[in-house]
Amino acid sequence: QVQLVESGGGLVQAGGSLRLSCATSRRTFSRYDMGWFRQAPGKEREFVAAITWSGGTTYDADSAKARFTISRDNAKNMVYLQMNSLKPEDTAVYYCAEHFSGTYTYTSSYAYWGQGTQVTVSS
């Protein structure tokens, strides 16, 4: 069983920044692509960003382009989401997930999920 633990969420004013971190227990972390999703109250979980195993390629949702950056450190078994210019509509629980197979934007393509970290952006 793989465990993913997110951290770094909190309350921030609009225009501010946060850096989310995700630690994984998988020893072969460097072999897996990873993703970040978010879920706002009353809404479905939505894709934010993904990164390939080497970190060479990233994918971003339209809502994240130019503001969010996904990265990873394979030596530390960590994946990150740097979020800048935050907006109130970015308020959600943010989840990291380990990609299994298929399209990066689908939740069904991910085998393991963290418990999530709350991000609240005030106006």
GROMACS .gro file of C-alpha atoms in nm:
model
  123
    1GLN     CA    1   0.000   0.000   0.000
    2VAL     CA    2   0.139   0.337  -0.102
    3GLN     CA    3   0.085   0.634   0.126
    4LEU     CA    4   0.077   0.991   0.002
    5VAL     CA    5   0.075   1.281   0.246
    6GLU     CA    6   0.010   1.638   0.136
    7SER     CA    7   0.109   1.947   0.331
    8GLY     CA    8   0.145   2.321   0.284
    9GLY     CA    9  -0.216   2.427   0.257
   10GLY     CA   10  -0.362   2.715   0.449
   11LEU     CA   11  -0.535   3.050   0.433
   12VAL     CA   12  -0.393   3.312   0.199
   13GLN     CA   13  -0.513   3.640   0.056
   14ALA     CA   14  -0.592   3.677  -0.312
   15GLY     CA   15  -0.274   3.737  -0.507
   16GLY     CA   16  -0.065   3.539  -0.261
   17SER     CA   17   0.130   3.218  -0.302
   18LEU     CA   18   0.146   2.874  -0.148
   19ARG     CA   19   0.367   2.575  -0.207
   20LEU     CA   20   0.207   2.237  -0.158
   21SER     CA   21   0.419   1.932  -0.092
   22CYS     CA   22   0.341   1.564  -0.124
   23ALA     CA   23   0.550   1.291   0.032
   24THR     CA   24   0.519   0.934  -0.093
   25SER     CA   25   0.612   0.608   0.074
   26ARG     CA   26   0.678   0.432  -0.256
   27ARG     CA   27   1.044   0.333  -0.283
   28THR     CA   28   1.031   0.332  -0.662
   29PHE     CA   29   0.878   0.679  -0.676
   30SER     CA   30   1.103   0.783  -0.962
   31ARG     CA   31   0.925   0.537  -1.193
   32TYR     CA   32   0.582   0.693  -1.156
   33ASP     CA   33   0.414   0.995  -1.304
   34MET     CA   34   0.231   1.208  -1.049
   35GLY     CA   35  -0.061   1.447  -1.048
   36TRP     CA   36  -0.237   1.714  -0.847
   37PHE     CA   37  -0.614   1.749  -0.833
   38ARG     CA   38  -0.847   1.972  -0.637
   39GLN     CA   39  -1.204   1.956  -0.516
   40ALA     CA   40  -1.414   2.254  -0.414
   41PRO     CA   41  -1.729   2.212  -0.204
   42GLY     CA   42  -2.016   2.077  -0.410
   43LYS     CA   43  -1.796   2.021  -0.715
   44GLU     CA   44  -1.625   1.724  -0.873
   45ARG     CA   45  -1.259   1.661  -0.827
   46GLU     CA   46  -1.070   1.828  -1.110
   47PHE     CA   47  -0.727   1.794  -1.262
   48VAL     CA   48  -0.472   2.062  -1.188
   49ALA     CA   49  -0.134   1.939  -1.310
   50ALA     CA   50   0.074   1.629  -1.378
   51ILE     CA   51   0.441   1.551  -1.417
   52THR     CA   52   0.618   1.258  -1.578
   53TRP     CA   53   0.851   1.028  -1.386
   54SER     CA   54   1.163   1.215  -1.495
   55GLY     CA   55   1.013   1.557  -1.447
   56GLY     CA   56   1.081   1.627  -1.811
   57THR     CA   57   0.721   1.687  -1.911
   58THR     CA   58   0.439   1.858  -1.728
   59TYR     CA   59   0.072   1.904  -1.802
   60ASP     CA   60  -0.143   2.183  -1.668
   61ALA     CA   61  -0.512   2.252  -1.661
   62ASP     CA   62  -0.617   2.579  -1.818
   63SER     CA   63  -0.696   2.714  -1.472
   64ALA     CA   64  -0.337   2.649  -1.364
   65LYS     CA   65  -0.143   2.766  -1.666
   66ALA     CA   66   0.100   3.051  -1.597
   67ARG     CA   67   0.015   3.047  -1.224
   68PHE     CA   68   0.087   2.696  -1.095
   69THR     CA   69   0.403   2.491  -1.138
   70ILE     CA   70   0.436   2.122  -1.065
   71SER     CA   71   0.778   1.979  -0.987
   72ARG     CA   72   0.936   1.679  -0.820
   73ASP     CA   73   1.247   1.571  -0.636
   74ASN     CA   74   1.301   1.200  -0.694
   75ALA     CA   75   1.584   1.186  -0.443
   76LYS     CA   76   1.344   1.297  -0.169
   77ASN     CA   77   1.032   1.114  -0.292
   78MET     CA   78   0.850   1.447  -0.310
   79VAL     CA   79   0.623   1.623  -0.555
   80TYR     CA   80   0.535   1.990  -0.528
   81LEU     CA   81   0.279   2.239  -0.652
   82GLN     CA   82   0.384   2.601  -0.647
   83MET     CA   83   0.079   2.822  -0.667
   84ASN     CA   84   0.111   3.193  -0.741
   85SER     CA   85  -0.140   3.473  -0.798
   86LEU     CA   86  -0.403   3.278  -0.609
   87LYS     CA   87  -0.767   3.360  -0.661
   88PRO     CA   88  -1.071   3.292  -0.441
   89GLU     CA   89  -1.187   3.038  -0.699
   90ASP     CA   90  -0.873   2.834  -0.625
   91THR     CA   91  -1.021   2.752  -0.283
   92ALA     CA   92  -1.042   2.373  -0.258
   93VAL     CA   93  -0.894   2.063  -0.104
   94TYR     CA   94  -0.584   1.973  -0.303
   95TYR     CA   95  -0.485   1.611  -0.356
   96CYS     CA   96  -0.174   1.451  -0.494
   97ALA     CA   97  -0.204   1.117  -0.667
   98GLU     CA   98   0.013   0.849  -0.824
   99HIS     CA   99  -0.059   0.788  -1.189
  100PHE     CA  100  -0.136   0.432  -1.295
  101SER     CA  101  -0.243   0.438  -1.657
  102GLY     CA  102  -0.432   0.647  -1.904
  103THR     CA  103  -0.519   1.010  -1.952
  104TYR     CA  104  -0.366   1.239  -1.693
  105THR     CA  105  -0.679   1.446  -1.649
  106TYR     CA  106  -0.898   1.154  -1.538
  107THR     CA  107  -0.920   1.059  -1.169
  108SER     CA  108  -0.959   0.696  -1.277
  109SER     CA  109  -0.603   0.705  -1.415
  110TYR     CA  110  -0.459   0.730  -1.063
  111ALA     CA  111  -0.416   0.439  -0.824
  112TYR     CA  112  -0.324   0.610  -0.497
  113TRP     CA  113  -0.436   0.935  -0.337
  114GLY     CA  114  -0.340   1.144  -0.041
  115GLN     CA  115  -0.585   1.271   0.217
  116GLY     CA  116  -0.574   1.624   0.081
  117THR     CA  117  -0.475   1.965   0.211
  118GLN     CA  118  -0.711   2.260   0.236
  119VAL     CA  119  -0.632   2.578   0.048
  120THR     CA  120  -0.848   2.880   0.121
  121VAL     CA  121  -0.803   3.205  -0.068
  122SER     CA  122  -0.973   3.510   0.074
  123SER     CA  123  -1.076   3.808  -0.136
   0.00000   0.00000   0.00000
